[in-house]
Amino acid sequence: MATSVTFTVDELPDCTVVHAAGDIDAGNRDELAEAITRGRRRGRPLILDFSAVTFLDSSGLHVLLNAHARAARGERDFHLAALHPRVARLFRITGVLRLLQVHASVEQARTAAVTSGQHMVES
């Protein structure tokens, strides 16, 4: 049975922010992938706000790594922001925190996305 997760998209002048809320697992990972795809349609940097994501399993992590790989191949910048402590712990344990552009807040991610696009990691 899939757990509950919601995604809302904010189209800002300089980037797109996808706000996620709930638990992300194998039952709803396709919803995460679709939210990322929707967020990229505008061709601007994409920020995923994970402040309200309280659980992420390996299938959700896989979706994020795929999004990162696509960004590395020349698609728009991909940033994560405001990780819940449990999700941040998973990222640290798996080493993913070193790979992804992760920021302490959406505002910090937005600044990084629109100014330098450089890889910034904050814990």
mmCIF file of N, CA and C in Angstrom:
data_model
loop_
_atom_site.group_PDB
_atom_site.id
_atom_site.type_symbol
_atom_site.label_atom_id
_atom_site.label_comp_id
_atom_site.label_asym_id
_atom_site.label_seq_id
_atom_site.Cartn_x
_atom_site.Cartn_y
_atom_site.Cartn_z
ATOM 1 N N MET A 1 0.835 -1.177 0.000
ATOM 2 C CA MET A 1 0.000 0.000 0.000
ATOM 3 C C MET A 1 0.886 1.249 0.000
ATOM 4 N N ALA A 2 0.587 2.182 -0.865
ATOM 5 C CA ALA A 2 1.359 3.418 -0.959
ATOM 6 C C ALA A 2 1.038 4.343 0.202
ATOM 7 N N THR A 3 2.056 5.033 0.633
ATOM 8 C CA THR A 3 1.851 6.028 1.672
ATOM 9 C C THR A 3 1.460 7.344 1.014
ATOM 10 N N SER A 4 1.019 8.276 1.819
ATOM 11 C CA SER A 4 0.533 9.544 1.309
ATOM 12 C C SER A 4 1.672 10.544 1.114
ATOM 13 N N VAL A 5 1.674 11.164 -0.042
ATOM 14 C CA VAL A 5 2.634 12.219 -0.340
ATOM 15 C C VAL A 5 1.935 13.232 -1.244
ATOM 16 N N THR A 6 2.270 14.500 -1.067
ATOM 17 C CA THR A 6 1.719 15.535 -1.930
ATOM 18 C C THR A 6 2.856 16.376 -2.492
ATOM 19 N N PHE A 7 2.613 16.919 -3.671
ATOM 20 C CA PHE A 7 3.578 17.792 -4.329
ATOM 21 C C PHE A 7 2.842 19.033 -4.812
ATOM 22 N N THR A 8 3.403 20.193 -4.526
ATOM 23 C CA THR A 8 2.891 21.445 -5.071
ATOM 24 C C THR A 8 4.044 22.149 -5.771
ATOM 25 N N VAL A 9 3.720 22.813 -6.856
ATOM 26 C CA VAL A 9 4.744 23.453 -7.676
ATOM 27 C C VAL A 9 4.552 24.964 -7.636
ATOM 28 N N ASP A 10 5.621 25.676 -7.313
ATOM 29 C CA ASP A 10 5.639 27.138 -7.364
ATOM 30 C C ASP A 10 6.545 27.572 -8.503
ATOM 31 N N GLU A 11 5.983 28.299 -9.449
ATOM 32 C CA GLU A 11 6.754 28.846 -10.563
ATOM 33 C C GLU A 11 7.213 30.243 -10.168
ATOM 34 N N LEU A 12 8.462 30.378 -9.813
ATOM 35 C CA LEU A 12 9.037 31.670 -9.470
ATOM 36 C C LEU A 12 9.692 32.266 -10.714
ATOM 37 N N PRO A 13 9.998 33.550 -10.708
ATOM 38 C CA PRO A 13 10.576 34.156 -11.913
ATOM 39 C C PRO A 13 11.899 33.532 -12.358
ATOM 40 N N ASP A 14 12.679 33.028 -11.400
ATOM 41 C CA ASP A 14 14.019 32.545 -11.730
ATOM 42 C C ASP A 14 14.233 31.051 -11.533
ATOM 43 N N CYS A 15 13.259 30.357 -10.981
ATOM 44 C CA CYS A 15 13.391 28.913 -10.757
ATOM 45 C C CYS A 15 12.017 28.319 -10.471
ATOM 46 N N THR A 16 11.982 27.008 -10.408
ATOM 47 C CA THR A 16 10.764 26.290 -10.041
ATOM 48 C C THR A 16 11.027 25.560 -8.737
ATOM 49 N N VAL A 17 10.088 25.688 -7.799
ATOM 50 C CA VAL A 17 10.213 25.008 -6.514
ATOM 51 C C VAL A 17 9.092 23.984 -6.405
ATOM 52 N N VAL A 18 9.467 22.734 -6.166
ATOM 53 C CA VAL A 18 8.501 21.667 -5.909
ATOM 54 C C VAL A 18 8.547 21.376 -4.417
ATOM 55 N N HIS A 19 7.414 21.592 -3.753
ATOM 56 C CA HIS A 19 7.303 21.323 -2.322
ATOM 57 C C HIS A 19 6.717 19.924 -2.153
ATOM 58 N N ALA A 20 7.429 19.071 -1.443
ATOM 59 C CA ALA A 20 6.971 17.703 -1.186
ATOM 60 C C ALA A 20 6.599 17.577 0.282
ATOM 61 N N ALA A 21 5.572 16.783 0.559
ATOM 62 C CA ALA A 21 5.152 16.564 1.943
ATOM 63 C C ALA A 21 4.686 15.125 2.104
ATOM 64 N N GLY A 22 5.166 14.468 3.153
ATOM 65 C CA GLY A 22 4.756 13.103 3.448
ATOM 66 C C GLY A 22 5.922 12.139 3.371
ATOM 67 N N ASP A 23 5.591 10.880 3.200
ATOM 68 C CA ASP A 23 6.576 9.805 3.111
ATOM 69 C C ASP A 23 6.707 9.368 1.656
ATOM 70 N N ILE A 24 7.939 9.196 1.209
ATOM 71 C CA ILE A 24 8.187 8.758 -0.165
ATOM 72 C C ILE A 24 8.795 7.368 -0.116
ATOM 73 N N ASP A 25 8.113 6.431 -0.795
ATOM 74 C CA ASP A 25 8.567 5.044 -0.806
ATOM 75 C C ASP A 25 8.258 4.415 -2.161
ATOM 76 N N ALA A 26 8.431 3.104 -2.249
ATOM 77 C CA ALA A 26 8.229 2.395 -3.516
ATOM 78 C C ALA A 26 6.819 2.574 -4.062
ATOM 79 N N GLY A 27 5.859 2.762 -3.182
ATOM 80 C CA GLY A 27 4.472 2.901 -3.616
ATOM 81 C C GLY A 27 4.154 4.220 -4.292
ATOM 82 N N ASN A 28 4.974 5.232 -4.065
ATOM 83 C CA ASN A 28 4.673 6.530 -4.673
ATOM 84 C C ASN A 28 5.893 7.201 -5.312
ATOM 85 N N ARG A 29 6.942 6.453 -5.527
ATOM 86 C CA ARG A 29 8.148 7.039 -6.132
ATOM 87 C C ARG A 29 7.878 7.602 -7.521
ATOM 88 N N ASP A 30 6.914 7.009 -8.246
ATOM 89 C CA ASP A 30 6.591 7.527 -9.575
ATOM 90 C C ASP A 30 5.993 8.927 -9.491
ATOM 91 N N GLU A 31 5.286 9.217 -8.403
ATOM 92 C CA GLU A 31 4.752 10.565 -8.199
ATOM 93 C C GLU A 31 5.897 11.563 -8.019
ATOM 94 N N LEU A 32 6.939 11.153 -7.307
ATOM 95 C CA LEU A 32 8.118 12.008 -7.150
ATOM 96 C C LEU A 32 8.770 12.253 -8.505
ATOM 97 N N ALA A 33 8.947 11.200 -9.277
ATOM 98 C CA ALA A 33 9.559 11.340 -10.605
ATOM 99 C C ALA A 33 8.732 12.276 -11.489
ATOM 100 N N GLU A 34 7.418 12.143 -11.436
ATOM 101 C CA GLU A 34 6.541 13.006 -12.232
ATOM 102 C C GLU A 34 6.616 14.454 -11.759
ATOM 103 N N ALA A 35 6.696 14.674 -10.454
ATOM 104 C CA ALA A 35 6.814 16.038 -9.923
ATOM 105 C C ALA A 35 8.114 16.682 -10.400
ATOM 106 N N ILE A 36 9.186 15.915 -10.430
ATOM 107 C CA ILE A 36 10.466 16.431 -10.926
ATOM 108 C C ILE A 36 10.351 16.764 -12.414
ATOM 109 N N THR A 37 9.733 15.889 -13.176
ATOM 110 C CA THR A 37 9.537 16.135 -14.609
ATOM 111 C C THR A 37 8.706 17.395 -14.835
ATOM 112 N N ARG A 38 7.605 17.541 -14.094
ATOM 113 C CA ARG A 38 6.772 18.746 -14.210
ATOM 114 C C ARG A 38 7.573 19.992 -13.867
ATOM 115 N N GLY A 39 8.378 19.895 -12.822
ATOM 116 C CA GLY A 39 9.171 21.038 -12.396
ATOM 117 C C GLY A 39 10.215 21.462 -13.409
ATOM 118 N N ARG A 40 10.673 20.541 -14.211
ATOM 119 C CA ARG A 40 11.713 20.841 -15.208
ATOM 120 C C ARG A 40 11.154 21.386 -16.515
ATOM 121 N N ARG A 41 9.872 21.316 -16.698
ATOM 122 C CA ARG A 41 9.282 21.706 -17.983
ATOM 123 C C ARG A 41 9.539 23.158 -18.347
ATOM 124 N N ARG A 42 9.694 24.010 -17.371
ATOM 125 C CA ARG A 42 9.913 25.435 -17.636
ATOM 126 C C ARG A 42 11.342 25.737 -18.079
ATOM 127 N N GLY A 43 12.241 24.773 -17.931
ATOM 128 C CA GLY A 43 13.615 24.983 -18.360
ATOM 129 C C GLY A 43 14.436 25.864 -17.440
ATOM 130 N N ARG A 44 13.996 25.969 -16.200
ATOM 131 C CA ARG A 44 14.730 26.771 -15.214
ATOM 132 C C ARG A 44 15.277 25.854 -14.137
ATOM 133 N N PRO A 45 16.167 26.372 -13.280
ATOM 134 C CA PRO A 45 16.644 25.543 -12.167
ATOM 135 C C PRO A 45 15.474 25.003 -11.345
ATOM 136 N N LEU A 46 15.643 23.781 -10.864
ATOM 137 C CA LEU A 46 14.608 23.116 -10.078
ATOM 138 C C LEU A 46 15.093 22.935 -8.649
ATOM 139 N N ILE A 47 14.232 23.305 -7.708
ATOM 140 C CA ILE A 47 14.515 23.115 -6.288
ATOM 141 C C ILE A 47 13.435 22.220 -5.712
ATOM 142 N N LEU A 48 13.849 21.155 -5.033
ATOM 143 C CA LEU A 48 12.910 20.295 -4.311
ATOM 144 C C LEU A 48 12.964 20.673 -2.842
ATOM 145 N N ASP A 49 11.846 21.136 -2.313
ATOM 146 C CA ASP A 49 11.732 21.470 -0.898
ATOM 147 C C ASP A 49 11.299 20.205 -0.165
ATOM 148 N N PHE A 50 12.221 19.628 0.598
ATOM 149 C CA PHE A 50 11.951 18.388 1.323
ATOM 150 C C PHE A 50 11.732 18.619 2.815
ATOM 151 N N SER A 51 11.413 19.833 3.212
ATOM 152 C CA SER A 51 11.246 20.136 4.640
ATOM 153 C C SER A 51 10.124 19.337 5.279
ATOM 154 N N ALA A 52 9.126 18.934 4.506
ATOM 155 C CA ALA A 52 7.999 18.177 5.049
ATOM 156 C C ALA A 52 8.018 16.704 4.639
ATOM 157 N N VAL A 53 9.141 16.237 4.093
ATOM 158 C CA VAL A 53 9.296 14.814 3.771
ATOM 159 C C VAL A 53 9.937 14.152 4.976
ATOM 160 N N THR A 54 9.173 13.298 5.642
ATOM 161 C CA THR A 54 9.643 12.690 6.890
ATOM 162 C C THR A 54 10.251 11.313 6.697
ATOM 163 N N PHE A 55 10.084 10.735 5.511
ATOM 164 C CA PHE A 55 10.637 9.408 5.239
ATOM 165 C C PHE A 55 10.930 9.305 3.757
ATOM 166 N N LEU A 56 12.062 8.693 3.439
ATOM 167 C CA LEU A 56 12.449 8.441 2.055
ATOM 168 C C LEU A 56 13.146 7.096 2.026
ATOM 169 N N ASP A 57 12.650 6.162 1.200
ATOM 170 C CA ASP A 57 13.322 4.864 1.119
ATOM 171 C C ASP A 57 14.246 4.834 -0.098
ATOM 172 N N SER A 58 14.837 3.675 -0.331
ATOM 173 C CA SER A 58 15.832 3.563 -1.402
ATOM 174 C C SER A 58 15.241 3.827 -2.782
ATOM 175 N N SER A 59 13.965 3.543 -2.983
ATOM 176 C CA SER A 59 13.373 3.809 -4.295
ATOM 177 C C SER A 59 13.236 5.311 -4.537
ATOM 178 N N GLY A 60 12.913 6.069 -3.506
ATOM 179 C CA GLY A 60 12.874 7.525 -3.632
ATOM 180 C C GLY A 60 14.260 8.094 -3.841
ATOM 181 N N LEU A 61 15.218 7.526 -3.142
ATOM 182 C CA LEU A 61 16.608 7.943 -3.302
ATOM 183 C C LEU A 61 17.069 7.697 -4.740
ATOM 184 N N HIS A 62 16.655 6.582 -5.303
ATOM 185 C CA HIS A 62 16.987 6.252 -6.691
ATOM 186 C C HIS A 62 16.438 7.313 -7.654
ATOM 187 N N VAL A 63 15.213 7.756 -7.426
ATOM 188 C CA VAL A 63 14.619 8.802 -8.269
ATOM 189 C C VAL A 63 15.452 10.083 -8.189
ATOM 190 N N LEU A 64 15.874 10.444 -6.978
ATOM 191 C CA LEU A 64 16.685 11.652 -6.804
ATOM 192 C C LEU A 64 18.038 11.522 -7.500
ATOM 193 N N LEU A 65 18.645 10.350 -7.404
ATOM 194 C CA LEU A 65 19.933 10.138 -8.070
ATOM 195 C C LEU A 65 19.788 10.188 -9.591
ATOM 196 N N ASN A 66 18.683 9.670 -10.109
ATOM 197 C CA ASN A 66 18.429 9.773 -11.549
ATOM 198 C C ASN A 66 18.272 11.231 -11.968
ATOM 199 N N ALA A 67 17.569 12.012 -11.160
ATOM 200 C CA ALA A 67 17.396 13.438 -11.457
ATOM 201 C C ALA A 67 18.741 14.154 -11.431
ATOM 202 N N HIS A 68 19.569 13.785 -10.478
ATOM 203 C CA HIS A 68 20.918 14.361 -10.396
ATOM 204 C C HIS A 68 21.728 14.006 -11.646
ATOM 205 N N ALA A 69 21.648 12.761 -12.075
ATOM 206 C CA ALA A 69 22.388 12.320 -13.262
ATOM 207 C C ALA A 69 21.928 13.082 -14.502
ATOM 208 N N ARG A 70 20.626 13.290 -14.632
ATOM 209 C CA ARG A 70 20.116 14.058 -15.771
ATOM 210 C C ARG A 70 20.628 15.493 -15.722
ATOM 211 N N ALA A 71 20.661 16.074 -14.542
ATOM 212 C CA ALA A 71 21.177 17.442 -14.398
ATOM 213 C C ALA A 71 22.653 17.492 -14.780
ATOM 214 N N ALA A 72 23.397 16.468 -14.403
ATOM 215 C CA ALA A 72 24.830 16.417 -14.715
ATOM 216 C C ALA A 72 25.076 16.278 -16.218
ATOM 217 N N ARG A 73 24.102 15.730 -16.936
ATOM 218 C CA ARG A 73 24.228 15.586 -18.394
ATOM 219 C C ARG A 73 23.800 16.848 -19.140
ATOM 220 N N GLY A 74 23.611 17.929 -18.420
ATOM 221 C CA GLY A 74 23.330 19.182 -19.099
ATOM 222 C C GLY A 74 21.927 19.714 -18.956
ATOM 223 N N GLU A 75 21.069 19.001 -18.253
ATOM 224 C CA GLU A 75 19.750 19.564 -18.006
ATOM 225 C C GLU A 75 19.880 20.645 -16.945
ATOM 226 N N ARG A 76 18.815 21.289 -16.632
ATOM 227 C CA ARG A 76 18.830 22.391 -15.675
ATOM 228 C C ARG A 76 19.304 21.952 -14.304
ATOM 229 N N ASP A 77 19.830 22.934 -13.564
ATOM 230 C CA ASP A 77 20.271 22.692 -12.188
ATOM 231 C C ASP A 77 19.187 22.002 -11.373
ATOM 232 N N PHE A 78 19.628 21.148 -10.472
ATOM 233 C CA PHE A 78 18.731 20.390 -9.605
ATOM 234 C C PHE A 78 19.243 20.540 -8.177
ATOM 235 N N HIS A 79 18.413 21.099 -7.300
ATOM 236 C CA HIS A 79 18.805 21.368 -5.915
ATOM 237 C C HIS A 79 17.779 20.776 -4.955
ATOM 238 N N LEU A 80 18.273 20.327 -3.811
ATOM 239 C CA LEU A 80 17.409 19.888 -2.713
ATOM 240 C C LEU A 80 17.543 20.890 -1.583
ATOM 241 N N ALA A 81 16.450 21.112 -0.871
ATOM 242 C CA ALA A 81 16.478 22.099 0.202
ATOM 243 C C ALA A 81 15.737 21.604 1.431
ATOM 244 N N ALA A 82 16.241 22.036 2.577
ATOM 245 C CA ALA A 82 15.559 21.884 3.864
ATOM 246 C C ALA A 82 15.222 20.426 4.185
ATOM 247 N N LEU A 83 16.226 19.573 4.161
ATOM 248 C CA LEU A 83 15.989 18.156 4.449
ATOM 249 C C LEU A 83 15.539 17.949 5.883
ATOM 250 N N HIS A 84 14.541 17.113 6.047
ATOM 251 C CA HIS A 84 14.124 16.669 7.378
ATOM 252 C C HIS A 84 15.304 15.899 7.981
ATOM 253 N N PRO A 85 15.523 15.970 9.291
ATOM 254 C CA PRO A 85 16.675 15.287 9.898
ATOM 255 C C PRO A 85 16.775 13.797 9.566
ATOM 256 N N ARG A 86 15.645 13.098 9.490
ATOM 257 C CA ARG A 86 15.701 11.661 9.152
ATOM 258 C C ARG A 86 16.184 11.444 7.721
ATOM 259 N N VAL A 87 15.731 12.292 6.829
ATOM 260 C CA VAL A 87 16.152 12.173 5.434
ATOM 261 C C VAL A 87 17.622 12.577 5.301
ATOM 262 N N ALA A 88 18.025 13.622 5.997
ATOM 263 C CA ALA A 88 19.432 14.046 5.976
ATOM 264 C C ALA A 88 20.335 12.933 6.494
ATOM 265 N N ARG A 89 19.872 12.226 7.511
ATOM 266 C CA ARG A 89 20.655 11.104 8.057
ATOM 267 C C ARG A 89 20.846 10.018 6.998
ATOM 268 N N LEU A 90 19.789 9.678 6.273
ATOM 269 C CA LEU A 90 19.887 8.699 5.190
ATOM 270 C C LEU A 90 20.903 9.165 4.146
ATOM 271 N N PHE A 91 20.866 10.429 3.797
ATOM 272 C CA PHE A 91 21.802 10.970 2.817
ATOM 273 C C PHE A 91 23.236 10.860 3.314
ATOM 274 N N ARG A 92 23.457 11.139 4.594
ATOM 275 C CA ARG A 92 24.815 11.037 5.153
ATOM 276 C C ARG A 92 25.291 9.587 5.167
ATOM 277 N N ILE A 93 24.446 8.673 5.630
ATOM 278 C CA ILE A 93 24.816 7.259 5.740
ATOM 279 C C ILE A 93 25.159 6.670 4.374
ATOM 280 N N THR A 94 24.395 7.023 3.370
ATOM 281 C CA THR A 94 24.594 6.456 2.037
ATOM 282 C C THR A 94 25.655 7.191 1.218
ATOM 283 N N GLY A 95 26.120 8.328 1.702
ATOM 284 C CA GLY A 95 27.101 9.108 0.961
ATOM 285 C C GLY A 95 26.502 10.011 -0.099
ATOM 286 N N VAL A 96 25.196 10.011 -0.215
ATOM 287 C CA VAL A 96 24.515 10.801 -1.235
ATOM 288 C C VAL A 96 24.642 12.298 -0.960
ATOM 289 N N LEU A 97 24.792 12.659 0.288
ATOM 290 C CA LEU A 97 24.903 14.076 0.645
ATOM 291 C C LEU A 97 26.059 14.744 -0.091
ATOM 292 N N ARG A 98 27.109 13.983 -0.369
ATOM 293 C CA ARG A 98 28.270 14.531 -1.084
ATOM 294 C C ARG A 98 28.009 14.704 -2.581
ATOM 295 N N LEU A 99 27.021 14.009 -3.106
ATOM 296 C CA LEU A 99 26.759 14.039 -4.544
ATOM 297 C C LEU A 99 25.782 15.121 -4.971
ATOM 298 N N LEU A 100 24.760 15.320 -4.174
ATOM 299 C CA LEU A 100 23.681 16.219 -4.553
ATOM 300 C C LEU A 100 23.933 17.638 -4.068
ATOM 301 N N GLN A 101 23.302 18.582 -4.713
ATOM 302 C CA GLN A 101 23.350 19.974 -4.273
ATOM 303 C C GLN A 101 22.267 20.146 -3.211
ATOM 304 N N VAL A 102 22.684 20.126 -1.949
ATOM 305 C CA VAL A 102 21.748 20.184 -0.823
ATOM 306 C C VAL A 102 21.993 21.470 -0.048
ATOM 307 N N HIS A 103 20.915 22.158 0.281
ATOM 308 C CA HIS A 103 20.993 23.450 0.959
ATOM 309 C C HIS A 103 20.104 23.439 2.200
ATOM 310 N N ALA A 104 20.447 24.277 3.143
ATOM 311 C CA ALA A 104 19.715 24.329 4.409
ATOM 312 C C ALA A 104 18.302 24.878 4.250
ATOM 313 N N SER A 105 18.071 25.698 3.240
ATOM 314 C CA SER A 105 16.747 26.300 3.054
ATOM 315 C C SER A 105 16.456 26.471 1.565
ATOM 316 N N VAL A 106 15.193 26.683 1.267
ATOM 317 C CA VAL A 106 14.801 26.952 -0.117
ATOM 318 C C VAL A 106 15.460 28.241 -0.598
ATOM 319 N N GLU A 107 15.501 29.243 0.260
ATOM 320 C CA GLU A 107 16.103 30.518 -0.132
ATOM 321 C C GLU A 107 17.586 30.358 -0.471
ATOM 322 N N GLN A 108 18.318 29.571 0.314
ATOM 323 C CA GLN A 108 19.727 29.323 0.001
ATOM 324 C C GLN A 108 19.871 28.557 -1.310
ATOM 325 N N ALA A 109 18.994 27.594 -1.533
ATOM 326 C CA ALA A 109 19.025 26.844 -2.792
ATOM 327 C C ALA A 109 18.729 27.766 -3.969
ATOM 328 N N ARG A 110 17.773 28.645 -3.780
ATOM 329 C CA ARG A 110 17.409 29.584 -4.845
ATOM 330 C C ARG A 110 18.581 30.506 -5.173
ATOM 331 N N THR A 111 19.238 31.012 -4.155
ATOM 332 C CA THR A 111 20.400 31.871 -4.373
ATOM 333 C C THR A 111 21.484 31.127 -5.148
ATOM 334 N N ALA A 112 21.759 29.898 -4.735
ATOM 335 C CA ALA A 112 22.778 29.098 -5.423
ATOM 336 C C ALA A 112 22.374 28.806 -6.860
ATOM 337 N N ALA A 113 21.100 28.505 -7.062
ATOM 338 C CA ALA A 113 20.627 28.141 -8.397
ATOM 339 C C ALA A 113 20.706 29.306 -9.370
ATOM 340 N N VAL A 114 20.390 30.495 -8.902
ATOM 341 C CA VAL A 114 20.323 31.623 -9.828
ATOM 342 C C VAL A 114 21.619 32.419 -9.919
ATOM 343 N N THR A 115 22.510 32.282 -8.947
ATOM 344 C CA THR A 115 23.745 33.059 -9.011
ATOM 345 C C THR A 115 24.892 32.269 -9.606
ATOM 346 N N SER A 116 25.252 31.192 -8.957
ATOM 347 C CA SER A 116 26.450 30.492 -9.410
ATOM 348 C C SER A 116 26.176 29.117 -9.987
ATOM 349 N N GLY A 117 25.129 28.461 -9.501
ATOM 350 C CA GLY A 117 24.894 27.095 -9.926
ATOM 351 C C GLY A 117 25.948 26.144 -9.421
ATOM 352 N N GLN A 118 26.770 26.596 -8.503
ATOM 353 C CA GLN A 118 27.852 25.770 -7.974
ATOM 354 C C GLN A 118 27.320 24.768 -6.970
ATOM 355 N N HIS A 119 28.055 23.688 -6.790
ATOM 356 C CA HIS A 119 27.714 22.620 -5.848
ATOM 357 C C HIS A 119 27.963 23.118 -4.423
ATOM 358 N N MET A 120 26.885 23.272 -3.656
ATOM 359 C CA MET A 120 26.986 23.703 -2.263
ATOM 360 C C MET A 120 26.346 22.643 -1.395
ATOM 361 N N VAL A 121 27.030 22.251 -0.349
ATOM 362 C CA VAL A 121 26.473 21.266 0.574
ATOM 363 C C VAL A 121 26.439 21.889 1.947
ATOM 364 N N GLU A 122 25.278 21.822 2.562
ATOM 365 C CA GLU A 122 25.131 22.324 3.918
ATOM 366 C C GLU A 122 24.464 21.246 4.734
ATOM 367 N N SER A 123 24.928 21.069 5.950
ATOM 368 C CA SER A 123 24.313 20.040 6.787
ATOM 369 C C SER A 123 23.546 20.652 7.918
#
